[in-house]
Amino acid sequence: MAESIDPLMASAVVTASSVRCCEDTLGRLSRRSATTTAGSGVLPTLAQFPENILLSPAPPRPRRIFLVRHGQSEGNVDEGVYTRVPDPQIRLTAKGWDDAIACGRRIREIVSCGGAEDCKVYFYVSPYRRTLETLRGIGRAFDRSRIIGVREEPRLREQDFGNFQDREKMHVEKEVRRRYGRFFYRFPNGESAADVYDRITGFRETLTADIDIGRYQPPGQQNPNVNLVLVSHGLTLRIFLMRWYKWTVEQFEGLNNFDNGGILVMQTGYGGR
């Protein structure tokens, strides 16, 4: 049978045990021991909770996020290209390069409005050839000092329609997709828009974390005039908007792609949203 213990002794045992279990291997009190024990009258201080001490101001939010669809590609003018060239290797047409260069000029005009001398851009780009070429075209509009960095982001790639595509089969598949629903229909050996939604959800978490820690900020700076540019693909950008703004599947079904070289601007509003 368990022996009875004097209440005061029990309190002392619990207190001593708590201190010992919170000591590190050198016998020093760890952060967990810096809490108020019942009846001790000792209140915790801010120094005992260093994770609550703001060591530096939060980085400013990006001024804008630009969503850019790649310029006109060979696949946009000749579907037969998909039967002989891997989708990631399809390049821009001459018009596509013009689209990209014009897109860069429009972005530069927008970010420099108001005469801000410290406006900067940071790029996230799909690793497909047509998006990388679009990025190069956009980059021509900016002095090197304006470009903070570029990150190749595979999750921004195009929806996967399978490997080399059979032109006639794709026409049939797209008709079946129309009847089945554009969001949930999965191409054989490829992805559905719902699959793209899953990977864009992961990318959005990465992007949010980058924004929260100011990864895009120049070293040692707190620049409020940084603009993020996402260079990607039509459906992928629609999915990004759907995920960011929490649109429904029905709302997604009513969306169409941007034009090639098209831009959508998300701008910081009241309260940094």
Short mmCIF file of C-alpha atoms in Angstrom, two decimals:
data_model
loop_
_atom_site.label_atom_id
_atom_site.label_comp_id
_atom_site.label_asym_id
_atom_site.label_seq_id
_atom_site.Cartn_x
_atom_site.Cartn_y
_atom_site.Cartn_z
CA MET A 1 0.00 0.00 0.00
CA ALA A 2 1.30 3.47 -0.90
CA GLU A 3 2.51 5.53 2.02
CA SER A 4 0.98 8.94 2.72
CA ILE A 5 3.26 11.95 2.13
CA ASP A 6 3.13 15.23 3.93
CA PRO A 7 1.76 17.92 1.53
CA LEU A 8 4.72 20.25 2.18
CA MET A 9 7.18 17.43 1.45
CA ALA A 10 5.25 16.59 -1.73
CA SER A 11 5.57 20.19 -2.91
CA ALA A 12 9.32 20.13 -2.25
CA VAL A 13 9.75 16.85 -4.10
CA VAL A 14 7.83 18.13 -7.16
CA THR A 15 9.80 21.39 -7.21
CA ALA A 16 13.17 19.64 -6.90
CA SER A 17 12.22 17.10 -9.53
CA SER A 18 11.09 19.84 -11.92
CA VAL A 19 14.40 21.66 -11.59
CA ARG A 20 16.47 18.52 -12.13
CA CYS A 21 14.56 17.46 -15.26
CA CYS A 22 15.01 20.93 -16.73
CA GLU A 23 18.78 21.06 -16.15
CA ASP A 24 21.05 20.51 -19.10
CA THR A 25 23.98 18.09 -18.99
CA LEU A 26 26.14 20.78 -17.33
CA GLY A 27 23.70 21.25 -14.47
CA ARG A 28 22.46 24.65 -15.68
CA LEU A 29 18.78 25.50 -15.64
CA SER A 30 17.23 25.27 -19.08
CA ARG A 31 14.52 27.55 -20.46
CA ARG A 32 11.78 25.19 -19.26
CA SER A 33 12.70 25.73 -15.59
CA ALA A 34 12.03 29.45 -15.83
CA THR A 35 8.31 29.10 -15.11
CA THR A 36 6.33 30.06 -12.06
CA THR A 37 5.90 27.25 -9.54
CA ALA A 38 2.78 27.11 -7.39
CA GLY A 39 3.14 29.23 -4.30
CA SER A 40 6.67 30.42 -5.14
CA GLY A 41 5.62 34.01 -5.82
CA VAL A 42 8.23 34.22 -8.58
CA LEU A 43 6.96 35.68 -11.85
CA PRO A 44 8.65 34.88 -15.17
CA THR A 45 10.51 37.73 -16.84
CA LEU A 46 10.81 38.54 -20.54
CA ALA A 47 14.45 37.43 -20.44
CA GLN A 48 13.27 33.94 -19.48
CA PHE A 49 11.40 33.72 -22.81
CA PRO A 50 13.93 34.82 -25.44
CA GLU A 51 11.73 33.50 -28.25
CA ASN A 52 9.33 36.34 -27.45
CA ILE A 53 11.97 39.05 -27.80
CA LEU A 54 11.81 40.77 -31.19
CA LEU A 55 15.44 41.14 -32.12
CA SER A 56 14.77 43.02 -35.36
CA PRO A 57 11.76 44.51 -37.14
CA ALA A 58 9.79 42.19 -39.40
CA PRO A 59 10.86 42.47 -43.04
CA PRO A 60 8.55 44.59 -45.19
CA ARG A 61 6.11 42.75 -47.39
CA PRO A 62 6.82 42.75 -51.13
CA ARG A 63 5.27 45.75 -52.82
CA ARG A 64 3.80 43.60 -55.60
CA ILE A 65 3.70 40.04 -56.88
CA PHE A 66 3.64 39.78 -60.69
CA LEU A 67 2.26 36.65 -62.31
CA VAL A 68 3.64 36.27 -65.84
CA ARG A 69 2.73 33.70 -68.46
CA HIS A 70 5.54 32.78 -70.84
CA GLY A 71 5.67 34.31 -74.31
CA GLN A 72 4.32 32.56 -77.36
CA SER A 73 5.97 29.14 -77.71
CA GLU A 74 6.36 26.78 -80.63
CA GLY A 75 3.64 24.62 -79.05
CA ASN A 76 1.20 27.54 -79.07
CA VAL A 77 1.37 27.77 -82.86
CA ASP A 78 1.90 24.10 -83.77
CA GLU A 79 0.48 21.35 -81.56
CA GLY A 80 2.50 18.82 -83.54
CA VAL A 81 5.62 20.01 -81.70
CA TYR A 82 4.45 18.09 -78.63
CA THR A 83 4.69 14.81 -80.56
CA ARG A 84 8.44 15.15 -81.17
CA VAL A 85 9.85 17.59 -78.58
CA PRO A 86 9.67 17.06 -74.79
CA ASP A 87 7.35 19.66 -73.27
CA PRO A 88 10.10 21.08 -71.00
CA GLN A 89 12.29 21.70 -74.09
CA ILE A 90 9.78 23.65 -76.21
CA ARG A 91 11.16 27.11 -76.90
CA LEU A 92 9.78 30.55 -77.67
CA THR A 93 8.98 31.72 -81.16
CA ALA A 94 10.35 35.05 -82.45
CA LYS A 95 7.06 36.61 -81.39
CA GLY A 96 7.45 34.93 -78.00
CA TRP A 97 10.76 36.73 -77.49
CA ASP A 98 9.04 40.01 -78.40
CA ASP A 99 6.29 39.15 -75.88
CA ALA A 100 8.90 38.61 -73.16
CA ILE A 101 10.80 41.82 -73.87
CA ALA A 102 7.58 43.86 -73.94
CA CYS A 103 6.50 42.19 -70.69
CA GLY A 104 9.77 43.25 -69.02
CA ARG A 105 9.24 46.85 -70.09
CA ARG A 106 5.71 46.87 -68.65
CA ILE A 107 6.93 45.45 -65.35
CA ARG A 108 9.72 48.04 -65.18
CA GLU A 109 7.22 50.86 -65.80
CA ILE A 110 4.96 49.59 -63.03
CA VAL A 111 7.68 49.08 -60.41
CA SER A 112 9.32 52.43 -61.13
CA CYS A 113 6.12 54.47 -61.00
CA GLY A 114 6.39 57.17 -58.37
CA GLY A 115 10.10 57.53 -59.04
CA ALA A 116 11.25 55.07 -56.35
CA GLU A 117 15.02 54.86 -56.57
CA ASP A 118 15.30 51.58 -54.67
CA CYS A 119 12.79 49.43 -56.59
CA LYS A 120 14.07 45.85 -56.98
CA VAL A 121 12.82 42.60 -58.48
CA TYR A 122 13.22 38.96 -57.41
CA PHE A 123 12.22 36.13 -59.78
CA TYR A 124 10.74 32.67 -59.30
CA VAL A 125 10.70 30.76 -62.59
CA SER A 126 9.53 27.41 -63.96
CA PRO A 127 12.46 25.32 -65.24
CA TYR A 128 10.85 24.82 -68.68
CA ARG A 129 12.79 26.28 -71.60
CA ARG A 130 10.04 28.69 -72.68
CA THR A 131 9.75 30.18 -69.19
CA LEU A 132 13.51 30.51 -68.78
CA GLU A 133 13.69 32.25 -72.17
CA THR A 134 10.82 34.52 -71.11
CA LEU A 135 12.76 35.40 -67.98
CA ARG A 136 15.79 36.35 -70.07
CA GLY A 137 13.61 38.60 -72.20
CA ILE A 138 12.11 40.26 -69.12
CA GLY A 139 15.55 40.70 -67.59
CA ARG A 140 16.69 42.87 -70.48
CA ALA A 141 14.48 45.67 -69.15
CA PHE A 142 16.40 45.89 -65.85
CA ASP A 143 19.85 47.01 -64.82
CA ARG A 144 21.66 44.22 -63.02
CA SER A 145 21.58 46.28 -59.82
CA ARG A 146 17.76 46.07 -59.84
CA ILE A 147 17.66 42.25 -59.86
CA ILE A 148 18.10 40.77 -56.38
CA GLY A 149 18.00 37.15 -57.41
CA VAL A 150 16.43 34.32 -59.42
CA ARG A 151 15.16 31.00 -58.11
CA GLU A 152 14.29 28.12 -60.43
CA GLU A 153 11.17 26.52 -58.94
CA PRO A 154 10.06 23.13 -60.40
CA ARG A 155 6.65 23.37 -58.72
CA LEU A 156 5.82 26.26 -61.08
CA ARG A 157 6.11 23.96 -64.12
CA GLU A 158 3.29 23.35 -66.58
CA GLN A 159 0.59 20.76 -65.96
CA ASP A 160 1.96 17.38 -67.04
CA PHE A 161 -0.01 16.03 -70.01
CA GLY A 162 2.09 12.88 -70.36
CA ASN A 163 5.33 12.44 -72.26
CA PHE A 164 5.42 12.71 -76.05
CA GLN A 165 1.84 13.48 -76.98
CA ASP A 166 -0.25 11.85 -79.67
CA ARG A 167 -2.04 14.71 -81.38
CA GLU A 168 -5.27 12.85 -82.15
CA LYS A 169 -5.43 11.26 -78.71
CA MET A 170 -4.98 14.67 -77.07
CA HIS A 171 -7.97 16.04 -78.96
CA VAL A 172 -10.04 13.16 -77.63
CA GLU A 173 -8.68 13.57 -74.10
CA LYS A 174 -9.44 17.29 -74.05
CA GLU A 175 -13.02 16.60 -75.13
CA VAL A 176 -13.36 14.04 -72.33
CA ARG A 177 -11.90 16.60 -69.91
CA ARG A 178 -14.52 19.12 -70.97
CA ARG A 179 -17.29 16.65 -70.10
CA TYR A 180 -15.64 15.32 -66.94
CA GLY A 181 -14.55 18.69 -65.48
CA ARG A 182 -11.34 20.61 -66.03
CA PHE A 183 -10.23 20.54 -62.41
CA PHE A 184 -10.47 16.83 -61.62
CA TYR A 185 -9.77 15.19 -64.98
CA ARG A 186 -6.35 13.50 -65.00
CA PHE A 187 -4.58 12.95 -68.29
CA PRO A 188 -3.25 9.40 -68.76
CA ASN A 189 0.36 9.34 -67.53
CA GLY A 190 -0.06 13.00 -66.57
CA GLU A 191 -1.68 15.30 -64.02
CA SER A 192 -5.06 16.77 -63.25
CA ALA A 193 -5.48 20.39 -62.25
CA ALA A 194 -6.12 19.01 -58.75
CA ASP A 195 -2.61 17.49 -58.79
CA VAL A 196 -1.18 20.88 -59.77
CA TYR A 197 -3.16 22.41 -56.89
CA ASP A 198 -1.34 20.09 -54.45
CA ARG A 199 2.14 21.10 -55.58
CA ILE A 200 1.19 24.78 -55.78
CA THR A 201 0.00 24.50 -52.18
CA GLY A 202 3.54 23.44 -51.25
CA PHE A 203 5.02 26.28 -53.28
CA ARG A 204 2.70 28.79 -51.65
CA GLU A 205 3.95 27.71 -48.23
CA THR A 206 7.54 28.22 -49.41
CA LEU A 207 6.70 31.62 -50.86
CA THR A 208 4.93 32.69 -47.67
CA ALA A 209 7.92 31.60 -45.59
CA ASP A 210 10.27 33.51 -47.90
CA ILE A 211 8.12 36.62 -47.48
CA ASP A 212 7.94 36.23 -43.70
CA ILE A 213 11.71 36.00 -43.28
CA GLY A 214 12.54 38.47 -46.04
CA ARG A 215 14.60 35.99 -48.05
CA TYR A 216 14.30 38.21 -51.12
CA GLN A 217 15.64 41.24 -49.28
CA PRO A 218 19.13 42.50 -50.17
CA PRO A 219 21.60 41.56 -47.40
CA GLY A 220 21.29 43.91 -44.46
CA GLN A 221 18.42 45.89 -45.99
CA GLN A 222 14.73 46.40 -45.23
CA ASN A 223 13.60 47.56 -48.65
CA PRO A 224 9.84 48.23 -48.99
CA ASN A 225 10.07 48.45 -52.79
CA VAL A 226 10.86 44.83 -53.63
CA ASN A 227 8.66 43.16 -56.26
CA LEU A 228 8.35 39.39 -56.75
CA VAL A 229 7.87 38.03 -60.27
CA LEU A 230 6.57 34.50 -60.94
CA VAL A 231 7.23 33.36 -64.51
CA SER A 232 5.11 30.30 -65.20
CA HIS A 233 2.35 28.76 -67.34
CA GLY A 234 -1.32 29.39 -67.99
CA LEU A 235 -3.02 26.71 -65.93
CA THR A 236 -0.39 26.82 -63.20
CA LEU A 237 -0.98 30.53 -62.67
CA ARG A 238 -4.75 30.02 -62.53
CA ILE A 239 -4.20 27.36 -59.87
CA PHE A 240 -1.89 29.74 -57.97
CA LEU A 241 -4.65 32.38 -57.88
CA MET A 242 -7.19 29.77 -56.84
CA ARG A 243 -4.98 28.63 -53.97
CA TRP A 244 -3.92 32.12 -52.86
CA TYR A 245 -7.44 33.57 -52.78
CA LYS A 246 -9.15 30.31 -51.73
CA TRP A 247 -11.42 30.22 -54.78
CA THR A 248 -13.73 27.26 -55.27
CA VAL A 249 -13.51 24.58 -57.94
CA GLU A 250 -16.52 26.16 -59.61
CA GLN A 251 -14.75 29.52 -59.72
CA PHE A 252 -11.66 27.87 -61.19
CA GLU A 253 -13.75 26.28 -63.93
CA GLY A 254 -14.75 29.77 -65.06
CA LEU A 255 -11.17 31.03 -65.48
CA ASN A 256 -9.18 31.26 -68.70
CA ASN A 257 -5.44 31.53 -69.30
CA PHE A 258 -3.66 34.84 -69.57
CA ASP A 259 -2.46 35.74 -73.05
CA ASN A 260 1.13 34.77 -73.84
CA GLY A 261 3.34 37.35 -72.16
CA GLY A 262 0.35 38.45 -70.10
CA ILE A 263 0.70 39.90 -66.59
CA LEU A 264 -1.49 39.92 -63.51
CA VAL A 265 -0.40 42.21 -60.66
CA MET A 266 -1.10 41.45 -57.00
CA GLN A 267 -0.38 44.59 -55.01
CA THR A 268 0.07 45.05 -51.28
CA GLY A 269 -3.01 46.66 -49.80
CA TYR A 270 -4.11 48.07 -46.48
CA GLY A 271 -2.39 46.49 -43.49
CA GLY A 272 0.19 44.75 -45.67
CA ARG A 273 -2.26 42.24 -47.15
#
